[in-house]
Amino acid sequence: MTDQELTPPAAGSSSTAETRDAVEPDTIDRGLLEGLLGYHLRRAEVFAFQSFGSTGPGHEGISPGQLGVLLMVQANPGINQTGAGRALGIDRSTLVSIIDALEDRELVERTPSPTDRRSHALIVTAKGESFLKRIRPRLDAHEDELVRHMTAAERATLIDLLRRMVSP
Amino acid sequence: MTDQELTPPAAGSSSTAETRDAVEPDTIDRGLLEGLLGYHLRRAEVFAFQSFGSTGPGHEGISPGQLGVLLMVQANPGINQTGAGRALGIDRSTLVSIIDALEDRELVERTPSPTDRRSHALIVTAKGESFLKRIRPRLDAHEDELVRHMTAAERATLIDLLRRMVSP
DNA sequence: TATTGTTATACTCTATAACTATA
DNA sequence: TATAGTTATAGAGTATAACAATA
């Protein structure tokens, strides 16, 4: 299976290629990279990140990580920081500055937990809710841009495969 | 299309949920996130990055970005920095420190271009070639880990969809 | 004028280790 | 003892703007 997976496609490997004076864009050989899932994943992520900043919600001064936390808190009002981090797959230390930024903009609030004085119950403020409503068109446009070359079925397949990659 | 794409799946939206004292892992609702391609893409990328460091070539002290450049130069001996950056989709300024690191380890060498004194002709050294041979099993293991829940056909589909996302 | 490589700077993202307060 | 939040630190990724040397 391994061998099959890592065999580069059509392009033709040039492991025996000689040094050229110049390599024109059209004659670029991606070699092993072309067959590496990790490589394509990274490129897609970079593309999505840039789309988020131009077409997407980044226009409103929010980062992907901040939006993720905001949506997570919206769906789970009263969740604490450790819980949100676990659900998002990120360390609780990473969340601190994200929530700091969201709280500075008054989109999220740290309220005292009624049951555990160590933790904060996170909630989306009214301002946060209207912010989410306002950026929704940009979020939609961003998602549309990512799938501009795919059918709805292909988009669903892609999400399914990505989810399986992460699942235990 | 937009509406369809962003409709969250089964789980059931809790936009009307009331604040809870605690939110247990099992009762987490990912809300809108569950249907966002950008979200799943980011999680998959984080997973792949961590797999690269544990199972994968990261064990040999190389980063994903460095390996990408190394493989690109291997496939295109004599390519210059701007060309490599363009092929990899990253800015030429970003490449400088990556190539610095590879050159420090003597895996890649900046040789003078015979045709343009502004540019460097990049080549993989003998040490670089043997390094690539040596890490190959780890690279294979890493790729295998990413697709551990997929068939070979699904893996090919995933790569195809990711490539289409990035393509113009 | 335009391009190559470089530097400085800045902004994402992520984590680990150690600390305080509380359970 | 263990957990929640925080801080300090570090390292991965990315880009833009400006400069010197060269085309």
Coordinates of C-alpha atoms (C1' of nucleotides) in Angstrom, one line a residue:
Chain A
M1 CA 0.0 0.0 0.0
T2 CA 2.8 2.4 0.9
D3 CA 4.5 1.9 -2.4
Q4 CA 1.4 2.5 -4.3
E5 CA 0.5 5.6 -2.3
L6 CA 3.8 7.3 -2.8
T7 CA 4.2 6.6 -6.5
P8 CA 4.2 10.0 -8.3
P9 CA 1.6 10.4 -11.0
A10 CA 2.0 10.9 -14.8
A11 CA 4.4 13.9 -14.8
G12 CA 7.4 11.6 -14.9
S13 CA 10.1 11.5 -12.3
S14 CA 13.3 13.3 -13.1
S15 CA 15.5 11.8 -10.5
T16 CA 18.1 11.4 -13.2
A17 CA 17.7 14.9 -14.5
E18 CA 20.8 16.9 -15.1
T19 CA 21.4 20.4 -13.8
R20 CA 19.7 23.0 -16.0
D21 CA 20.7 26.6 -16.4
A22 CA 17.1 27.7 -15.7
V23 CA 13.9 25.9 -14.9
E24 CA 10.9 27.5 -16.5
P25 CA 7.5 27.3 -14.7
D26 CA 6.1 25.0 -17.3
T27 CA 8.8 22.5 -16.9
I28 CA 8.7 22.2 -13.2
D29 CA 8.6 18.7 -11.9
R30 CA 7.1 18.3 -8.4
G31 CA 8.6 14.9 -8.1
L32 CA 7.6 13.0 -5.0
L33 CA 5.7 16.0 -3.7
E34 CA 2.9 15.5 -6.3
G35 CA 2.0 12.2 -4.7
L36 CA 2.2 13.4 -1.0
L37 CA -1.1 14.0 0.7
G38 CA 0.7 16.1 3.4
Y39 CA 1.9 18.4 0.7
H40 CA -1.5 19.0 -0.9
L41 CA -3.0 19.4 2.5
R42 CA -0.6 22.2 3.4
R43 CA -1.1 24.0 0.1
A44 CA -4.9 23.8 0.5
E45 CA -4.6 25.1 4.0
V46 CA -2.5 28.1 2.9
F47 CA -5.0 28.8 0.1
A48 CA -7.9 28.6 2.6
F49 CA -6.1 30.9 5.0
Q50 CA -5.5 33.5 2.3
S51 CA -9.1 33.3 1.1
F52 CA -10.3 33.8 4.6
G53 CA -8.3 37.0 4.8
S54 CA -9.4 38.4 1.4
T55 CA -12.8 37.1 0.5
G56 CA -13.7 35.8 3.9
P57 CA -14.4 37.1 7.4
G58 CA -10.8 38.2 7.8
H59 CA -12.0 41.4 6.2
E60 CA -13.7 42.1 9.5
G61 CA -10.5 41.8 11.4
I62 CA -11.1 38.3 12.8
S63 CA -8.7 35.4 12.4
P64 CA -9.7 31.8 11.6
G65 CA -8.8 30.7 15.1
Q66 CA -10.9 33.4 16.7
L67 CA -13.9 32.7 14.6
G68 CA -13.6 29.0 15.5
V69 CA -13.7 29.7 19.2
L70 CA -16.5 32.2 18.8
L71 CA -18.7 29.7 16.9
M72 CA -17.8 27.0 19.5
V73 CA -18.9 29.2 22.4
Q74 CA -22.1 30.2 20.5
A75 CA -23.0 26.5 20.1
N76 CA -22.1 25.7 23.7
P77 CA -22.9 28.7 25.9
G78 CA -21.3 28.3 29.4
I79 CA -18.5 26.1 28.2
N80 CA -15.2 26.7 29.9
Q81 CA -11.8 27.3 28.3
T82 CA -10.4 23.8 28.7
G83 CA -13.6 22.3 27.3
A84 CA -13.6 24.6 24.3
G85 CA -9.9 23.8 23.7
R86 CA -10.5 20.1 23.9
A87 CA -13.5 20.3 21.5
L88 CA -11.4 22.3 19.0
G89 CA -8.3 20.1 19.4
I90 CA -6.1 22.9 20.8
D91 CA -4.3 23.3 24.1
R92 CA -5.9 25.5 26.8
S93 CA -2.9 27.7 26.8
T94 CA -3.5 28.5 23.2
L95 CA -7.0 29.6 24.0
V96 CA -6.1 32.3 26.4
S97 CA -4.9 34.9 23.9
I98 CA -7.7 34.1 21.5
I99 CA -10.3 34.7 24.2
D100 CA -8.5 37.8 25.3
A101 CA -8.9 39.2 21.8
L102 CA -12.5 38.2 21.6
E103 CA -13.2 39.7 25.0
D104 CA -11.4 42.9 24.1
R105 CA -13.8 43.3 21.2
E106 CA -16.7 42.4 23.5
L107 CA -17.7 39.5 21.3
V108 CA -17.3 37.0 24.1
E109 CA -17.4 37.3 27.9
R110 CA -15.8 35.3 30.7
T111 CA -18.5 35.0 33.3
P112 CA -17.9 33.3 36.7
S113 CA -18.9 29.7 36.7
P114 CA -21.6 29.0 39.2
T115 CA -20.2 25.6 40.1
D116 CA -16.4 25.9 39.9
R117 CA -14.6 29.0 40.9
R118 CA -11.5 28.0 39.0
S119 CA -13.2 28.1 35.6
H120 CA -14.9 30.7 33.4
A121 CA -18.3 30.1 31.8
L122 CA -17.9 31.6 28.3
I123 CA -20.7 33.3 26.5
V124 CA -21.2 35.1 23.3
T125 CA -22.4 38.7 23.9
A126 CA -25.2 40.4 22.1
K127 CA -22.5 42.2 20.2
G128 CA -20.9 38.9 19.3
E129 CA -24.2 37.5 18.0
S130 CA -24.7 40.5 15.8
F131 CA -21.1 40.3 14.6
L132 CA -21.7 36.7 13.6
K133 CA -24.8 37.7 11.7
R134 CA -23.0 40.4 10.0
I135 CA -20.0 38.3 8.8
R136 CA -22.2 35.4 7.7
P137 CA -22.2 36.5 4.0
R138 CA -18.4 36.7 4.0
L139 CA -18.2 33.3 5.6
D140 CA -20.5 31.9 3.0
A141 CA -18.5 33.6 0.2
H142 CA -15.3 32.2 1.7
E143 CA -16.7 28.6 1.8
D144 CA -18.0 29.0 -1.7
E145 CA -14.6 30.1 -3.0
L146 CA -13.0 27.0 -1.5
V147 CA -15.4 24.7 -3.4
R148 CA -15.6 26.8 -6.6
H149 CA -14.4 23.8 -8.6
M150 CA -16.5 21.1 -6.8
T151 CA -20.0 19.9 -6.7
A152 CA -21.9 19.8 -3.5
A153 CA -21.4 16.1 -3.3
E154 CA -17.6 16.5 -3.8
R155 CA -17.6 19.0 -1.0
A156 CA -19.3 16.6 1.3
T157 CA -16.9 13.9 0.4
L158 CA -13.9 16.2 1.1
I159 CA -15.2 17.1 4.5
D160 CA -15.9 13.4 5.3
L161 CA -12.4 12.4 4.3
L162 CA -10.8 15.2 6.2
R163 CA -12.8 14.3 9.3
R164 CA -11.7 10.7 9.0
M165 CA -8.1 11.8 8.9
V166 CA -8.4 13.4 12.3
S167 CA -10.7 10.9 13.9
P168 CA -9.1 8.3 16.2
Chain B
M1 CA -25.7 26.3 -3.0
T2 CA -24.3 28.4 -0.2
D3 CA -27.2 27.7 2.0
Q4 CA -26.9 24.0 1.4
E5 CA -23.2 23.9 2.1
L6 CA -23.4 25.7 5.4
T7 CA -26.2 23.8 6.9
P8 CA -24.9 21.9 9.9
P9 CA -25.4 18.2 9.9
A10 CA -27.4 15.9 12.2
A11 CA -26.1 17.0 15.6
G12 CA -28.8 19.6 16.0
S13 CA -28.1 23.2 16.4
S14 CA -28.4 24.6 19.9
S15 CA -28.7 28.3 19.0
T16 CA -31.5 28.3 21.6
A17 CA -29.5 26.4 24.2
E18 CA -29.4 27.8 27.6
T19 CA -26.3 28.4 29.6
R20 CA -25.1 25.2 31.3
D21 CA -23.0 24.8 34.4
A22 CA -20.7 22.5 32.6
V23 CA -20.4 21.1 29.1
E24 CA -19.2 17.5 29.0
P25 CA -17.1 16.3 26.1
D26 CA -19.9 14.0 24.9
T27 CA -22.5 16.8 24.8
I28 CA -20.4 19.2 22.7
D29 CA -22.1 20.7 19.8
R30 CA -19.8 22.0 17.1
G31 CA -22.6 24.1 15.6
L32 CA -21.8 25.8 12.3
L33 CA -18.2 24.5 12.5
E34 CA -19.2 21.0 11.8
G35 CA -20.3 22.1 8.3
L36 CA -17.4 24.3 7.5
L37 CA -14.8 23.0 5.1
G38 CA -12.2 25.6 6.3
Y39 CA -12.6 24.2 9.8
H40 CA -12.0 20.6 8.9
L41 CA -9.1 21.6 6.7
R42 CA -7.4 23.3 9.5
R43 CA -7.9 20.4 11.9
A44 CA -6.5 18.0 9.3
E45 CA -3.5 20.2 8.7
V46 CA -2.8 20.3 12.4
F47 CA -3.1 16.6 12.7
A48 CA -0.8 16.1 9.7
F49 CA 1.7 18.5 11.2
Q50 CA 1.8 16.6 14.4
S51 CA 2.1 13.3 12.7
F52 CA 5.0 14.6 10.7
G53 CA 6.8 15.4 13.9
S54 CA 6.1 12.1 15.7
T55 CA 5.7 9.3 13.2
G56 CA 7.2 11.2 10.3
P57 CA 10.4 12.8 9.1
G58 CA 10.3 15.4 11.8
H59 CA 12.0 12.8 13.9
E60 CA 15.1 13.5 11.8
G61 CA 15.0 17.2 12.6
I62 CA 13.5 18.4 9.4
S63 CA 10.4 20.5 9.1
P64 CA 7.6 20.0 6.5
G65 CA 8.6 23.2 4.8
Q66 CA 12.3 22.2 4.6
L67 CA 11.4 18.7 3.2
G68 CA 9.2 20.3 0.6
V69 CA 12.0 22.5 -0.6
L70 CA 14.4 19.6 -0.5
L71 CA 12.2 17.5 -2.7
M72 CA 11.5 20.3 -5.0
V73 CA 15.2 20.9 -5.6
Q74 CA 15.8 17.2 -6.0
A75 CA 13.2 17.0 -8.8
N76 CA 14.5 20.2 -10.4
P77 CA 18.3 20.5 -10.0
G78 CA 19.5 24.0 -10.9
I79 CA 16.3 25.7 -10.0
N80 CA 16.7 29.1 -8.4
Q81 CA 15.0 30.3 -5.2
T82 CA 12.3 32.4 -6.9
G83 CA 11.4 29.5 -9.1
A84 CA 11.3 27.0 -6.3
G85 CA 9.1 29.4 -4.3
R86 CA 6.7 29.9 -7.2
A87 CA 6.4 26.2 -7.7
L88 CA 5.7 25.7 -4.0
G89 CA 3.3 28.6 -3.8
I90 CA 5.4 30.5 -1.2
D91 CA 7.1 33.9 -1.4
R92 CA 10.8 34.0 -2.2
S93 CA 11.5 35.8 1.1
T94 CA 10.1 32.8 2.9
L95 CA 12.5 30.5 1.2
V96 CA 15.7 32.2 2.3
S97 CA 15.7 30.9 5.9
I98 CA 14.5 27.5 4.7
I99 CA 17.4 27.2 2.3
D100 CA 19.8 28.6 4.9
A101 CA 18.8 25.7 7.2
L102 CA 19.2 23.1 4.5
E103 CA 22.6 24.6 3.5
D104 CA 23.7 24.6 7.1
R105 CA 23.1 20.9 7.2
E106 CA 24.8 20.5 3.9
L107 CA 21.7 18.9 2.3
V108 CA 21.4 21.6 -0.3
E109 CA 23.9 23.9 -1.9
R110 CA 23.6 27.3 -3.5
T111 CA 25.9 27.2 -6.5
P112 CA 26.5 30.1 -8.9
S113 CA 24.2 30.2 -11.8
P114 CA 26.1 30.0 -15.1
T115 CA 23.7 32.3 -16.8
D116 CA 22.5 34.9 -14.2
R117 CA 24.8 36.3 -11.6
R118 CA 21.8 37.4 -9.5
S119 CA 20.5 34.0 -8.9
H120 CA 21.6 30.7 -7.3
A121 CA 21.4 27.4 -8.9
L122 CA 20.2 25.1 -6.1
I123 CA 21.3 21.4 -6.0
V124 CA 20.8 18.6 -3.5
T125 CA 24.2 17.4 -2.2
A126 CA 25.2 13.8 -1.9
K127 CA 24.5 14.1 1.8
G128 CA 21.1 15.4 0.9
E129 CA 20.4 12.5 -1.4
S130 CA 21.3 9.9 1.3
F131 CA 19.3 11.9 3.8
L132 CA 16.3 11.6 1.6
K133 CA 16.9 7.8 1.2
R134 CA 17.2 7.5 4.9
I135 CA 14.0 9.3 5.9
R136 CA 11.9 7.6 3.2
P137 CA 10.5 4.9 5.5
R138 CA 9.4 7.6 7.9
L139 CA 7.8 9.6 5.1
D140 CA 6.0 6.5 4.1
A141 CA 4.9 5.8 7.6
H142 CA 3.7 9.4 8.0
E143 CA 1.6 9.2 4.8
D144 CA 0.2 5.9 5.8
E145 CA -0.9 7.3 9.1
L146 CA -2.8 10.1 7.4
V147 CA -4.8 7.6 5.4
R148 CA -5.1 4.9 8.0
H149 CA -8.9 5.1 7.7
M150 CA -9.0 5.4 3.9
T151 CA -8.8 3.1 1.0
A152 CA -6.2 3.9 -1.8
A153 CA -9.0 5.2 -3.9
E154 CA -10.2 7.5 -1.2
R155 CA -6.8 8.8 -0.7
A156 CA -6.5 9.5 -4.4
T157 CA -9.9 11.3 -4.3
L158 CA -8.8 13.4 -1.4
I159 CA -5.6 14.5 -3.1
D160 CA -7.6 15.3 -6.3
L161 CA -10.1 17.5 -4.4
L162 CA -7.4 19.3 -2.5
R163 CA -5.5 20.0 -5.7
R164 CA -8.6 21.4 -7.3
M165 CA -9.2 23.7 -4.3
V166 CA -5.8 25.3 -4.9
S167 CA -5.9 25.3 -8.7
P168 CA -6.9 28.5 -10.5
Chain C
dT1 C1' 13.0 49.4 -15.3
dA2 C1' 12.5 44.7 -13.7
dT3 C1' 14.2 40.7 -11.2
dT4 C1' 17.1 37.9 -7.6
dG5 C1' 18.3 37.4 -3.2
dT6 C1' 18.3 39.3 1.3
dT7 C1' 16.9 41.6 5.7
dA8 C1' 13.6 43.5 8.9
dT9 C1' 9.3 43.2 10.6
dA10 C1' 4.9 41.4 11.6
dC11 C1' 1.2 38.3 11.9
dT12 C1' -0.9 33.6 11.8
dC13 C1' -0.8 29.0 14.1
dT14 C1' 0.8 25.7 17.5
dA15 C1' 3.0 23.6 21.9
dT16 C1' 5.5 22.8 26.8
dA17 C1' 6.7 24.1 31.4
dA18 C1' 5.8 26.4 35.5
dC19 C1' 2.9 29.2 38.4
dT20 C1' -1.6 30.5 41.2
dA21 C1' -6.0 29.4 42.8
dT22 C1' -9.4 26.1 43.6
dA23 C1' -11.4 21.3 43.7
Chain D
dT1 C1' -3.2 15.3 44.1
dA2 C1' -5.6 17.0 40.2
dT3 C1' -7.6 20.6 37.4
dA4 C1' -8.6 25.6 35.4
dG5 C1' -6.5 29.6 33.8
dT6 C1' -2.5 32.1 33.0
dT7 C1' 2.2 33.5 31.6
dA8 C1' 6.6 33.0 29.4
dT9 C1' 8.9 31.1 25.9
dA10 C1' 9.7 28.8 21.7
dG11 C1' 9.1 27.3 17.0
dA12 C1' 6.4 26.1 12.9
dG13 C1' 4.1 28.7 9.1
dT14 C1' 3.1 32.8 6.2
dA15 C1' 3.5 37.7 4.1
dT16 C1' 5.0 42.8 2.8
dA17 C1' 8.4 46.5 2.2
dA18 C1' 12.7 48.0 1.1
dC19 C1' 17.5 47.5 -0.2
dA20 C1' 21.9 46.1 -3.3
dA21 C1' 23.4 43.7 -7.2
dT22 C1' 22.5 42.4 -11.6
dA23 C1' 19.7 41.9 -16.0

